[in-house]
Tab-separated table of C-alpha atoms in Angstrom:
chain	number	residue	atom	x	y	z
G	1	MET	CA	-22.006	14.668	-20.394
G	2	GLN	CA	-18.760	16.066	-21.224
G	3	THR	CA	-17.739	17.418	-24.696
G	4	PRO	CA	-15.535	14.840	-26.825
G	5	LEU	CA	-13.122	17.669	-27.447
G	6	ALA	CA	-12.126	18.509	-23.888
G	7	VAL	CA	-9.452	20.829	-24.436
G	8	ALA	CA	-11.904	23.275	-26.158
G	9	ALA	CA	-13.777	23.662	-23.041
G	10	ALA	CA	-10.582	24.750	-21.156
G	11	ASP	CA	-11.029	27.872	-19.056
G	12	PRO	CA	-9.246	28.462	-15.883
G	13	SER	CA	-12.336	30.237	-14.099
G	14	SER	CA	-14.850	27.559	-15.172
G	15	THR	CA	-16.070	25.228	-12.521
G	16	ASN	CA	-16.495	22.396	-15.091
G	17	ILE	CA	-13.850	20.324	-13.877
G	18	TRP	CA	-14.516	17.175	-16.096
G	19	ALA	CA	-13.866	19.185	-19.295
G	20	ILE	CA	-10.222	19.477	-18.405
G	21	ALA	CA	-9.678	16.377	-16.187
G	22	ASN	CA	-10.707	14.012	-18.959
G	23	THR	CA	-8.457	15.329	-21.507
G	24	PRO	CA	-7.180	12.629	-23.859
G	25	PHE	CA	-3.375	13.506	-23.106
G	26	LEU	CA	-4.141	12.527	-19.378
G	27	TRP	CA	-5.674	9.164	-20.194
G	28	ILE	CA	-2.499	8.499	-22.239
G	29	CYS	CA	-0.161	8.940	-19.227
G	30	VAL	CA	-2.486	7.015	-16.975
G	31	LEU	CA	-2.464	4.025	-19.402
G	32	GLY	CA	1.319	4.472	-19.517
G	33	VAL	CA	1.472	4.219	-15.733
G	34	PHE	CA	-0.653	1.028	-15.811
G	35	ALA	CA	1.727	-0.333	-18.458
G	36	VAL	CA	4.742	0.186	-16.578
G	37	ILE	CA	3.236	-1.592	-13.457
G	38	PHE	CA	2.370	-4.475	-15.455
G	39	VAL	CA	5.712	-4.601	-16.969
G	40	GLN	CA	7.168	-4.243	-13.531
G	41	THR	CA	5.000	-7.221	-12.573
G	42	VAL	CA	6.042	-9.618	-15.330
G	43	LEU	CA	9.736	-8.836	-15.043
G	44	TYR	CA	9.481	-9.514	-11.181
G	45	ALA	CA	7.506	-12.733	-11.400
G	46	LYS	CA	10.106	-13.890	-13.924
G	47	ALA	CA	13.071	-13.095	-11.806
G	48	ALA	CA	11.494	-14.950	-8.824
G	49	THR	CA	10.452	-17.723	-11.007
G	50	ALA	CA	14.373	-17.889	-11.996
G	51	ALA	CA	15.438	-17.737	-8.404
G	52	ALA	CA	13.262	-20.159	-6.578
G	53	PRO	CA	14.434	-23.601	-7.466
G	54	HIS	CA	17.914	-22.574	-6.072
G	55	ILE	CA	16.480	-21.923	-2.645
G	56	GLU	CA	14.420	-25.134	-2.901
G	57	MET	CA	11.310	-23.439	-3.260
G	58	PRO	CA	8.933	-25.365	-5.690
G	59	VAL	CA	7.595	-23.281	-8.357
G	60	ARG	CA	4.148	-24.642	-6.918
G	61	GLU	CA	4.688	-22.346	-3.803
G	62	LEU	CA	5.304	-19.217	-6.129
G	63	LYS	CA	2.116	-19.792	-7.777
G	64	GLU	CA	0.072	-20.193	-4.372
G	65	ALA	CA	1.791	-17.002	-3.131
G	66	PHE	CA	0.667	-15.332	-6.395
G	67	ARG	CA	-2.869	-16.675	-5.869
G	68	ALA	CA	-3.012	-15.954	-2.310
G	69	GLY	CA	-1.972	-12.391	-2.768
G	70	ALA	CA	-4.404	-11.888	-5.662
G	71	VAL	CA	-7.382	-13.485	-3.590
G	72	ALA	CA	-6.336	-11.350	-0.426
G	73	SER	CA	-6.399	-8.128	-2.411
G	74	ILE	CA	-9.884	-8.671	-3.925
G	75	GLY	CA	-11.444	-7.053	-1.035
G	76	PRO	CA	-9.231	-4.129	-0.608
G	77	SER	CA	-9.070	-3.719	-4.170
G	78	LEU	CA	-13.045	-3.283	-4.318
G	79	ALA	CA	-12.916	-1.075	-1.215
G	80	VAL	CA	-10.408	1.187	-3.086
G	81	VAL	CA	-12.754	1.188	-6.301
G	82	LEU	CA	-15.641	2.199	-4.103
G	83	VAL	CA	-13.649	5.126	-2.776
G	84	ALA	CA	-12.405	5.972	-6.256
G	85	ILE	CA	-15.966	5.996	-7.539
G	86	ALA	CA	-16.950	8.577	-4.880
G	87	LEU	CA	-14.144	10.861	-5.926
G	88	LEU	CA	-14.737	10.818	-9.574
G	89	ALA	CA	-16.798	14.066	-9.428
G	90	LEU	CA	-14.078	15.756	-7.796
G	91	PHE	CA	-10.966	14.894	-10.032
G	92	GLY	CA	-12.303	13.228	-13.112
G	93	THR	CA	-11.383	9.642	-14.090
G	94	PRO	CA	-7.533	9.762	-15.168
G	95	ALA	CA	-6.648	11.549	-12.030
G	96	VAL	CA	-8.697	9.236	-9.813
G	97	LEU	CA	-7.263	6.319	-11.392
G	98	VAL	CA	-3.516	7.419	-11.182
G	99	ARG	CA	-3.584	9.113	-7.900
G	100	ILE	CA	-5.925	7.291	-5.772
G	101	GLY	CA	-6.166	3.976	-7.353
G	102	LEU	CA	-2.364	3.521	-7.821
G	103	ILE	CA	0.505	5.366	-6.635
G	104	GLY	CA	-1.095	7.081	-3.829
G	105	SER	CA	-3.999	6.260	-1.083
G	106	ALA	CA	-7.388	7.879	-0.925
G	107	ALA	CA	-6.803	9.437	2.571
G	108	ALA	CA	-3.384	11.077	1.714
G	109	GLU	CA	-4.289	12.266	-1.814
G	110	THR	CA	-7.452	13.876	-0.952
G	111	ALA	CA	-5.886	15.446	2.094
G	112	SER	CA	-3.106	16.950	-0.279
G	113	ALA	CA	-5.643	18.177	-2.887
G	114	SER	CA	-7.823	19.836	-0.329
G	115	ILE	CA	-4.630	21.550	1.173
G	116	ALA	CA	-3.428	22.746	-2.204
G	117	ALA	CA	-6.849	24.148	-2.975
G	118	GLY	CA	-6.945	26.021	0.471
G	119	THR	CA	-3.741	27.708	-0.404
G	120	MET	CA	-5.846	29.232	-3.574
G	121	GLY	CA	-8.527	30.179	-1.259
G	122	ALA	CA	-10.710	27.327	-2.395
G	123	SER	CA	-12.469	24.196	-1.395
G	124	LEU	CA	-12.800	21.088	-3.191
G	125	GLY	CA	-16.186	20.697	-4.793
G	126	GLY	CA	-17.283	24.191	-3.768
G	127	ASP	CA	-18.095	27.173	-6.109
G	128	SER	CA	-14.362	28.361	-5.785
G	129	TYR	CA	-13.150	24.939	-7.356
G	130	THR	CA	-12.279	26.046	-10.675
G	131	GLN	CA	-10.124	24.425	-13.358
G	132	GLN	CA	-7.235	26.492	-12.273
G	133	VAL	CA	-7.668	25.209	-8.829
G	134	PHE	CA	-7.977	21.632	-9.929
G	135	ALA	CA	-4.795	21.987	-11.999
G	136	VAL	CA	-2.822	23.210	-9.224
G	137	ALA	CA	-4.180	20.690	-6.711
G	138	PHE	CA	-3.484	17.719	-9.055
G	139	MET	CA	-0.060	19.184	-9.815
G	140	ALA	CA	0.567	19.410	-5.827
G	141	MET	CA	-0.710	15.706	-5.090
G	142	SER	CA	1.433	14.527	-7.906
G	143	LEU	CA	4.453	16.341	-6.809
G	144	SER	CA	3.977	14.899	-3.286
G	145	GLY	CA	3.465	11.296	-4.643
G	146	ALA	CA	6.675	11.916	-6.746
G	147	MET	CA	8.528	12.720	-3.675
G	148	TRP	CA	7.485	9.415	-2.177
G	149	MET	CA	9.049	7.786	-5.172
G	150	LEU	CA	12.264	9.791	-5.280
G	151	CYS	CA	12.694	8.983	-1.687
G	152	THR	CA	12.287	5.281	-2.146
G	153	LEU	CA	14.694	5.479	-5.168
G	154	ILE	CA	17.395	7.011	-3.265
G	155	MET	CA	16.942	5.265	0.102
G	156	THR	CA	16.325	1.742	-0.829
G	157	PRO	CA	19.844	1.011	-2.365
G	158	LEU	CA	21.306	2.599	0.928
G	159	LEU	CA	19.150	0.726	3.251
G	160	LYS	CA	20.050	-2.402	1.350
G	161	LYS	CA	23.693	-1.771	2.020
G	162	GLY	CA	22.826	-1.106	5.734
G	163	GLY	CA	20.828	-4.429	5.952
G	164	LYS	CA	23.685	-6.374	4.472
G	165	SER	CA	26.403	-5.327	6.717
G	166	LEU	CA	24.019	-5.765	9.800
G	167	ALA	CA	23.259	-9.348	8.625
G	168	LYS	CA	26.744	-10.164	8.408
G	169	ARG	CA	27.257	-8.634	12.128
G	170	ASN	CA	24.342	-9.956	13.766
G	171	PRO	CA	22.127	-12.314	11.757
G	172	ALA	CA	19.954	-13.074	14.840
G	173	VAL	CA	18.713	-9.321	14.884
G	174	MET	CA	18.007	-9.425	11.135
G	175	ALA	CA	15.812	-12.459	11.364
G	176	LEU	CA	13.901	-10.534	14.295
G	177	ILE	CA	13.289	-7.290	12.525
G	178	PRO	CA	10.799	-8.000	9.805
G	179	THR	CA	8.519	-9.768	12.198
G	180	ALA	CA	8.943	-7.040	15.014
G	181	ALA	CA	8.598	-4.212	12.232
G	182	LEU	CA	5.340	-5.743	10.782
G	183	LEU	CA	3.631	-6.588	14.240
G	184	GLY	CA	4.568	-2.963	15.173
G	185	ALA	CA	3.166	-1.444	12.055
G	186	PHE	CA	-0.183	-3.247	12.115
G	187	SER	CA	-0.619	-2.809	15.902
G	188	ALA	CA	-0.361	1.010	15.408
G	189	LEU	CA	-2.311	1.007	12.284
G	190	THR	CA	-5.160	-1.048	14.065
G	191	ILE	CA	-4.935	0.787	17.572
G	192	ALA	CA	-5.013	4.193	15.809
G	193	GLU	CA	-8.521	3.216	14.367
G	194	LEU	CA	-9.794	2.433	18.060
G	195	PRO	CA	-10.672	5.981	19.313
G	196	LYS	CA	-12.036	7.401	15.998
G	197	SER	CA	-15.640	6.463	17.092
G	198	ASN	CA	-17.576	3.604	18.946
G	199	VAL	CA	-18.275	2.058	15.420
G	200	HIS	CA	-14.680	2.148	14.495
G	201	LEU	CA	-14.082	0.215	17.811
G	202	ILE	CA	-16.695	-2.413	17.199
G	203	LEU	CA	-15.806	-2.784	13.586
G	204	VAL	CA	-12.141	-3.542	14.730
G	205	GLY	CA	-13.510	-6.079	17.046
G	206	ILE	CA	-15.891	-7.825	14.328
G	207	SER	CA	-13.133	-7.889	11.836
G	208	ALA	CA	-10.724	-9.448	14.299
G	209	ALA	CA	-13.266	-12.166	15.413
G	210	ALA	CA	-14.075	-13.134	11.738
G	211	MET	CA	-10.631	-13.670	10.976
G	212	GLY	CA	-9.956	-15.488	13.935
G	213	LEU	CA	-13.028	-17.792	13.403
G	214	CYS	CA	-11.961	-18.284	9.419
G	215	LEU	CA	-8.352	-19.401	10.627
G	216	TYR	CA	-9.567	-21.661	13.532
G	217	LEU	CA	-12.267	-23.261	10.812
G	218	ALA	CA	-9.242	-23.550	8.334
G	219	LYS	CA	-7.089	-25.417	10.774
G	220	ALA	CA	-9.956	-27.516	12.417
G	221	LEU	CA	-11.417	-28.506	8.928
G	222	HIS	CA	-8.146	-28.429	7.003
G	223	GLN	CA	-9.555	-26.190	4.564
G	224	LYS	CA	-6.342	-24.539	2.927
G	225	TRP	CA	-8.686	-22.007	0.629
G	226	LEU	CA	-10.334	-20.613	3.680
G	227	LYS	CA	-6.869	-19.200	4.850
G	228	GLU	CA	-6.750	-17.243	1.457
G	229	TRP	CA	-10.080	-16.110	1.499
G	230	ALA	CA	-10.327	-15.113	5.194
G	231	LEU	CA	-9.344	-11.572	4.701
G	232	GLY	CA	-11.962	-10.962	2.022
G	233	ILE	CA	-14.740	-12.578	3.992
G	234	SER	CA	-13.858	-10.554	7.217
G	235	ILE	CA	-13.824	-7.398	5.470
G	236	VAL	CA	-17.454	-8.091	4.057
G	237	ILE	CA	-18.724	-9.294	7.448
G	238	ALA	CA	-17.345	-6.070	8.875
G	239	LEU	CA	-18.287	-3.795	6.160
G	240	VAL	CA	-21.952	-5.080	6.295
G	241	SER	CA	-21.973	-4.747	9.953
G	242	ALA	CA	-20.841	-1.254	9.321
G	243	TYR	CA	-23.515	-0.353	7.098
G	244	TYR	CA	-26.170	-1.515	9.914
G	245	LEU	CA	-24.452	0.353	12.655
G	246	HIS	CA	-24.047	3.354	10.578
G	247	THR	CA	-27.648	3.698	9.286
G	248	ALA	CA	-29.179	2.480	12.332
R	1	MET	CA	30.605	-30.265	1.163
R	2	SER	CA	27.402	-30.747	-1.021
R	3	ALA	CA	25.419	-28.782	1.606
R	4	THR	CA	27.779	-25.844	1.469
R	5	SER	CA	27.801	-25.768	-2.138
R	6	LEU	CA	24.020	-26.022	-2.242
R	7	SER	CA	23.835	-23.124	0.167
R	8	ALA	CA	26.501	-20.989	-1.804
R	9	ASN	CA	24.492	-21.780	-4.968
R	10	ALA	CA	21.232	-20.350	-3.064
R	11	ALA	CA	22.928	-17.287	-1.794
R	12	ALA	CA	24.320	-16.572	-5.474
R	13	SER	CA	21.013	-17.079	-6.998
R	14	MET	CA	19.310	-14.804	-4.536
R	15	GLU	CA	22.116	-11.950	-5.185
R	16	ARG	CA	21.175	-12.368	-8.538
R	17	PHE	CA	17.370	-12.020	-8.142
R	18	ASP	CA	18.314	-8.821	-5.783
R	19	ARG	CA	20.321	-7.234	-8.757
R	20	GLN	CA	17.734	-7.962	-11.289
R	21	THR	CA	14.887	-6.775	-9.187
R	22	SER	CA	16.854	-3.514	-8.378
R	23	ARG	CA	17.478	-2.768	-12.008
R	24	TYR	CA	14.044	-3.366	-13.287
R	25	GLY	CA	12.533	-1.862	-10.195
R	26	SER	CA	14.494	1.413	-10.325
R	27	ILE	CA	13.844	1.860	-13.998
R	28	THR	CA	10.170	1.033	-13.961
R	29	MET	CA	9.700	3.402	-10.959
R	30	ALA	CA	11.518	6.184	-12.466
R	31	LEU	CA	9.458	5.630	-15.787
R	32	GLY	CA	6.392	5.749	-13.462
R	33	LEU	CA	7.349	8.810	-11.806
R	34	ILE	CA	7.953	10.708	-15.040
R	35	LEU	CA	4.612	9.496	-16.488
R	36	SER	CA	2.662	10.647	-13.153
R	37	LEU	CA	4.162	13.865	-13.529
R	38	ALA	CA	3.651	14.566	-17.133
R	39	GLY	CA	-0.013	14.607	-17.018
R	40	PRO	CA	-0.484	17.191	-14.224
R	41	ILE	CA	2.443	19.251	-16.009
R	42	TYR	CA	0.553	19.240	-19.187
R	43	ILE	CA	-2.715	20.187	-17.587
R	44	ALA	CA	-1.185	23.117	-15.194
R	45	PHE	CA	0.995	24.816	-17.828
R	46	PHE	CA	-0.115	23.858	-21.386
R	47	SER	CA	-3.900	23.996	-21.392
R	48	GLY	CA	-4.178	27.753	-20.830
R	49	MET	CA	-4.959	27.414	-17.108
R	50	GLU	CA	-2.805	30.370	-16.219
R	51	VAL	CA	-1.191	28.640	-13.543
R	52	THR	CA	2.100	30.204	-12.145
R	53	ALA	CA	4.951	28.375	-10.586
R	54	SER	CA	4.616	30.246	-7.430
R	55	MET	CA	1.092	28.841	-7.062
R	56	VAL	CA	2.441	25.381	-7.429
R	57	TRP	CA	5.294	26.221	-5.049
R	58	VAL	CA	2.828	27.462	-2.202
R	59	ALA	CA	0.531	24.519	-2.810
R	60	LEU	CA	3.561	21.870	-2.622
R	61	LEU	CA	5.083	23.648	0.565
R	62	ALA	CA	1.556	23.526	2.023
R	63	VAL	CA	1.476	19.813	1.523
R	64	ALA	CA	4.833	19.258	2.430
R	65	ALA	CA	4.098	20.703	5.882
R	66	THR	CA	1.752	17.978	6.416
R	67	PHE	CA	3.209	14.812	4.393
R	68	GLY	CA	6.869	15.864	3.980
R	69	VAL	CA	7.911	13.751	6.933
R	70	LEU	CA	6.075	10.785	5.528
R	71	TRP	CA	8.051	11.037	2.180
R	72	VAL	CA	11.122	9.998	4.088
R	73	VAL	CA	9.626	7.955	7.108
R	74	GLU	CA	7.286	5.621	5.053
R	75	PRO	CA	9.982	4.037	2.894
R	76	LEU	CA	12.173	3.658	6.208
R	77	THR	CA	9.215	2.116	8.010
R	78	TYR	CA	8.195	-0.345	5.438
R	79	PHE	CA	11.747	-1.460	4.211
R	80	PRO	CA	12.456	-4.041	6.869
R	81	ILE	CA	9.007	-5.796	5.981
R	82	LEU	CA	9.225	-5.297	2.207
R	83	GLY	CA	12.797	-5.912	1.594
R	84	SER	CA	14.666	-4.015	-1.349
R	85	ALA	CA	12.787	-5.837	-4.245
R	86	ALA	CA	9.264	-5.127	-3.128
R	87	MET	CA	9.945	-1.632	-2.105
R	88	TYR	CA	10.044	-0.697	-5.797
R	89	GLN	CA	6.746	-2.276	-6.155
R	90	ALA	CA	5.016	-1.046	-3.133
R	91	PHE	CA	5.801	2.591	-3.555
R	92	MET	CA	4.460	2.663	-7.077
R	93	ILE	CA	1.496	0.691	-6.692
R	94	GLY	CA	0.459	2.440	-3.483
R	95	ASN	CA	-2.148	1.482	-0.947
R	96	ILE	CA	0.820	-0.383	0.928
R	97	SER	CA	-0.761	-0.747	4.244
R	98	ASN	CA	-4.362	-1.325	3.267
R	99	LYS	CA	-3.685	-3.927	0.612
R	100	LEU	CA	-0.128	-5.058	-0.350
R	101	LEU	CA	1.208	-5.882	3.120
R	102	PRO	CA	-1.980	-7.776	3.983
R	103	ALA	CA	-1.334	-9.702	0.724
R	104	ALA	CA	2.083	-10.526	1.571
R	105	ILE	CA	1.110	-11.636	4.874
R	106	VAL	CA	-1.863	-13.917	3.595
R	107	ALA	CA	0.810	-15.535	1.237
R	108	GLN	CA	3.573	-15.964	3.511
R	109	SER	CA	1.134	-17.940	5.812
R	110	ALA	CA	-0.403	-19.894	3.064
R	111	ILE	CA	3.078	-21.256	2.348
R	112	ASP	CA	4.195	-21.216	6.070
R	113	ALA	CA	7.244	-18.887	5.199
R	114	LYS	CA	8.441	-16.291	7.853
R	115	PRO	CA	9.131	-12.621	6.914
R	116	GLY	CA	12.557	-12.056	6.311
R	117	THR	CA	13.470	-15.406	5.012
R	118	LYS	CA	14.426	-16.138	1.186
R	119	ARG	CA	11.134	-18.037	0.886
R	120	GLY	CA	9.327	-15.207	2.630
R	121	ASP	CA	10.894	-12.486	0.210
R	122	LEU	CA	10.033	-14.393	-2.891
R	123	ALA	CA	6.367	-14.991	-1.406
R	124	ALA	CA	5.948	-11.492	-0.697
R	125	VAL	CA	7.094	-10.423	-4.195
R	126	MET	CA	4.707	-12.752	-5.828
R	127	ALA	CA	1.926	-11.978	-3.639
R	128	ILE	CA	2.220	-8.422	-4.637
R	129	CYS	CA	2.396	-9.378	-8.285
R	130	GLY	CA	-0.850	-11.156	-7.459
R	131	ALA	CA	-2.414	-8.003	-5.840
R	132	ALA	CA	-1.164	-5.817	-8.395
R	133	THR	CA	-2.780	-7.840	-11.321
R	134	VAL	CA	-6.268	-7.852	-9.444
R	135	HIS	CA	-5.952	-4.237	-8.651
R	136	LEU	CA	-4.965	-2.928	-12.156
R	137	THR	CA	-7.798	-5.201	-13.579
R	138	SER	CA	-10.482	-4.050	-10.983
R	139	LEU	CA	-9.536	-0.113	-11.377
R	140	LEU	CA	-9.266	-0.376	-15.182
R	141	LEU	CA	-12.808	-2.145	-15.284
R	142	PHE	CA	-14.659	-0.629	-12.491
R	143	VAL	CA	-13.245	2.675	-12.418
R	144	GLY	CA	-11.920	3.412	-16.165
R	145	VAL	CA	-14.581	1.693	-17.918
R	146	LEU	CA	-17.805	1.479	-15.587
R	147	GLY	CA	-16.989	4.371	-13.164
R	148	THR	CA	-19.174	6.963	-14.745
R	149	TRP	CA	-22.063	4.494	-14.833
R	150	LEU	CA	-21.506	2.937	-11.466
R	151	VAL	CA	-21.234	6.503	-9.823
R	152	HIS	CA	-24.822	7.140	-10.546
R	153	SER	CA	-26.093	3.633	-9.812
R	154	ILE	CA	-24.597	2.630	-6.395
R	155	PRO	CA	-26.450	4.024	-3.512
R	156	VAL	CA	-24.525	7.042	-1.812
R	157	GLU	CA	-24.710	5.413	1.701
R	158	VAL	CA	-22.820	2.299	0.279
R	159	ILE	CA	-19.729	4.576	-1.003
R	160	GLU	CA	-20.112	6.408	2.288
R	161	VAL	CA	-19.817	3.374	4.298
R	162	ALA	CA	-16.909	2.104	2.582
R	163	ARG	CA	-15.009	5.250	2.543
R	164	LEU	CA	-15.662	5.767	6.446
R	165	TYR	CA	-15.119	2.139	7.757
R	166	ILE	CA	-12.777	0.568	5.465
R	167	LEU	CA	-9.650	0.811	7.549
R	168	PRO	CA	-11.180	-0.515	10.714
R	169	SER	CA	-12.743	-3.368	8.963
R	170	LEU	CA	-9.441	-4.541	7.530
R	171	MET	CA	-7.119	-3.806	10.095
R	172	GLY	CA	-8.667	-5.839	12.851
R	173	ALA	CA	-8.625	-8.833	10.424
R	174	VAL	CA	-5.049	-8.142	9.055
R	175	LEU	CA	-3.571	-7.737	12.897
R	176	VAL	CA	-4.989	-11.329	13.726
R	177	GLN	CA	-3.694	-12.862	10.665
R	178	CYS	CA	-0.382	-10.969	11.205
R	179	ILE	CA	-0.188	-12.201	15.110
R	180	VAL	CA	-1.175	-15.943	14.091
R	181	SER	CA	1.091	-16.343	11.273
R	182	MET	CA	4.155	-14.833	13.133
R	183	LYS	CA	3.762	-17.180	15.845
R	184	ALA	CA	6.176	-14.962	17.961
R	185	LEU	CA	4.757	-14.241	21.260
R	186	ARG	CA	7.114	-11.732	22.780
R	187	PRO	CA	7.384	-9.273	19.789
R	188	THR	CA	3.368	-9.439	19.691
R	189	ILE	CA	3.034	-8.293	23.239
R	190	VAL	CA	5.738	-5.836	22.540
R	191	ALA	CA	4.200	-4.408	19.527
R	192	VAL	CA	0.683	-3.873	21.181
R	193	VAL	CA	2.154	-2.295	24.305
R	194	ALA	CA	4.214	0.017	22.001
R	195	ALA	CA	1.191	0.865	19.901
R	196	LEU	CA	-1.213	1.826	22.826
R	197	LEU	CA	1.636	3.652	24.644
R	198	VAL	CA	2.329	5.794	21.408
R	199	ASN	CA	-1.411	6.371	20.385
R	200	PHE	CA	-2.801	6.909	23.858
R	201	VAL	CA	0.231	8.527	25.746
R	202	VAL	CA	2.925	9.882	23.620
R	203	VAL	CA	0.755	11.423	20.906
R	204	PRO	CA	-1.727	13.087	23.146
R	205	LEU	CA	1.198	14.261	25.210
R	206	ALA	CA	3.045	15.439	22.145
R	207	PRO	CA	0.715	16.014	19.203
R	208	ALA	CA	3.856	16.915	16.750
R	209	THR	CA	4.632	13.185	17.025
R	210	GLY	CA	1.545	12.198	15.193
R	211	ALA	CA	2.871	11.921	11.623
R	212	PHE	CA	5.501	9.608	13.023
R	213	ALA	CA	3.383	7.455	15.171
R	214	THR	CA	3.320	4.405	13.126
R	215	ALA	CA	7.258	4.729	12.690
R	216	LEU	CA	7.787	5.250	16.330
R	217	VAL	CA	5.839	1.926	17.056
R	218	VAL	CA	7.800	0.176	14.526
R	219	ILE	CA	11.238	1.433	15.781
R	220	ALA	CA	9.917	0.448	19.443
R	221	SER	CA	8.626	-2.736	18.569
R	222	ILE	CA	12.219	-3.575	17.026
R	223	VAL	CA	14.307	-2.459	19.703
R	224	PHE	CA	12.401	-3.920	22.637
R	225	SER	CA	11.723	-7.127	20.776
R	226	TRP	CA	15.460	-7.330	20.801
R	227	VAL	CA	16.153	-6.138	24.021
R	228	LEU	CA	13.640	-8.522	25.678
R	229	ARG	CA	14.237	-11.611	23.274
R	230	LYS	CA	14.206	-15.139	24.783
R	231	ARG	CA	17.966	-15.419	25.435
R	232	THR	CA	18.311	-19.136	24.725
R	233	THR	CA	20.636	-20.945	22.354
R	234	GLN	CA	18.054	-22.037	19.844
R	235	ALA	CA	17.447	-18.296	19.061
R	236	SER	CA	18.639	-18.330	15.652
R	237	SER	CA	17.290	-21.843	14.368
R	238	GLU	CA	14.119	-20.302	12.756
R	239	HIS	CA	15.132	-20.959	9.122
């Protein structure tokens, strides 16, 4: 489909995005980001394994947590994969892998790219979407993603200090904050879906009911695995319903 | 005596865990940041694309007008949930609210750990490790290797449905799991009421607050859960 020597096909006004978007150098950077995350994962798992025995947490529980996290993310990961595949034509494989698959999220990155293309008087995927527009859009969404990481790098140590001094002065409030924050975040994210359309409204209900049923069955029948798979099952049930509601 | 030395030991080892993860986390994140910028810089400025610095500035300013607030607000919003160690994982891996947080909640409820406790923190870190492993593998395989083939073989409607409806399909279930595993009635009611008020009253009245909606709900949930807490003596005996 694309020429193996992609760089040879570089031409700012060409609309053949894939010719530039699959440059070997980009692939190297993407694989580098994957490798960095993999190394981070290994280092973190080691640090957790070293700390766990001292807080009377058996290593078995760490393994359980790892497995639960892995299983719970199968559904969301496959959903991200589907969305990523849909965007391959726009951005090429390396950019999709690093921007939509990792670091960012499909919604934020596509919006950023489309805003950036707009400043060049172009729209994503249209006749005006040239290699030059792609280069600027990719640059803008990468810089935006970099700002997120930069803010995290700067703010995390400060927040940690603040949290520590708060924990000393008022331990009860520190015990309450994560619970309240988590409930707040997911209430907000869920309720924001409700007014989008009737289908969204119904799907939130279906997904919630499926989870309720899975958790009830897991408890009633003492099937612990069901608790771990509940999220994946609920997503599948809701998405299958979505397919029929959407095409009906 | 032995009990206090045990808890001192626990505090010291969590302290070490914090130090290690802060160091590993910030170094790996800085590397990820550099690598993620190297590619687009090469494409824009070293591939004959005739991109000028001002084109990039204008595009970035336009993006910042929409997302600039979130650069600061999102780390603030998720810090109390993730804790410092997981912050460096989450903001590099991405897909925080739709993948990493749900994974952390599932893992904490699988071993009956509360968020914000030492066990809860370690469980969340391990859950994100598990989620990252699955995510890296599935992306490399299904997008990196098989992507160009799959793009022609998956029906367009299936991709469209996944794109349109993944969030409602996920969020309903995650909220229920979250409520069930927290077992905290008052904060639950406070959070749902705050979310309803912000989404259906505050944002329609002042659309400029839209970008802050989640953060507003999180702050309101924390403040009002504290103000309206059950004022009995057993308040802090959770852990």
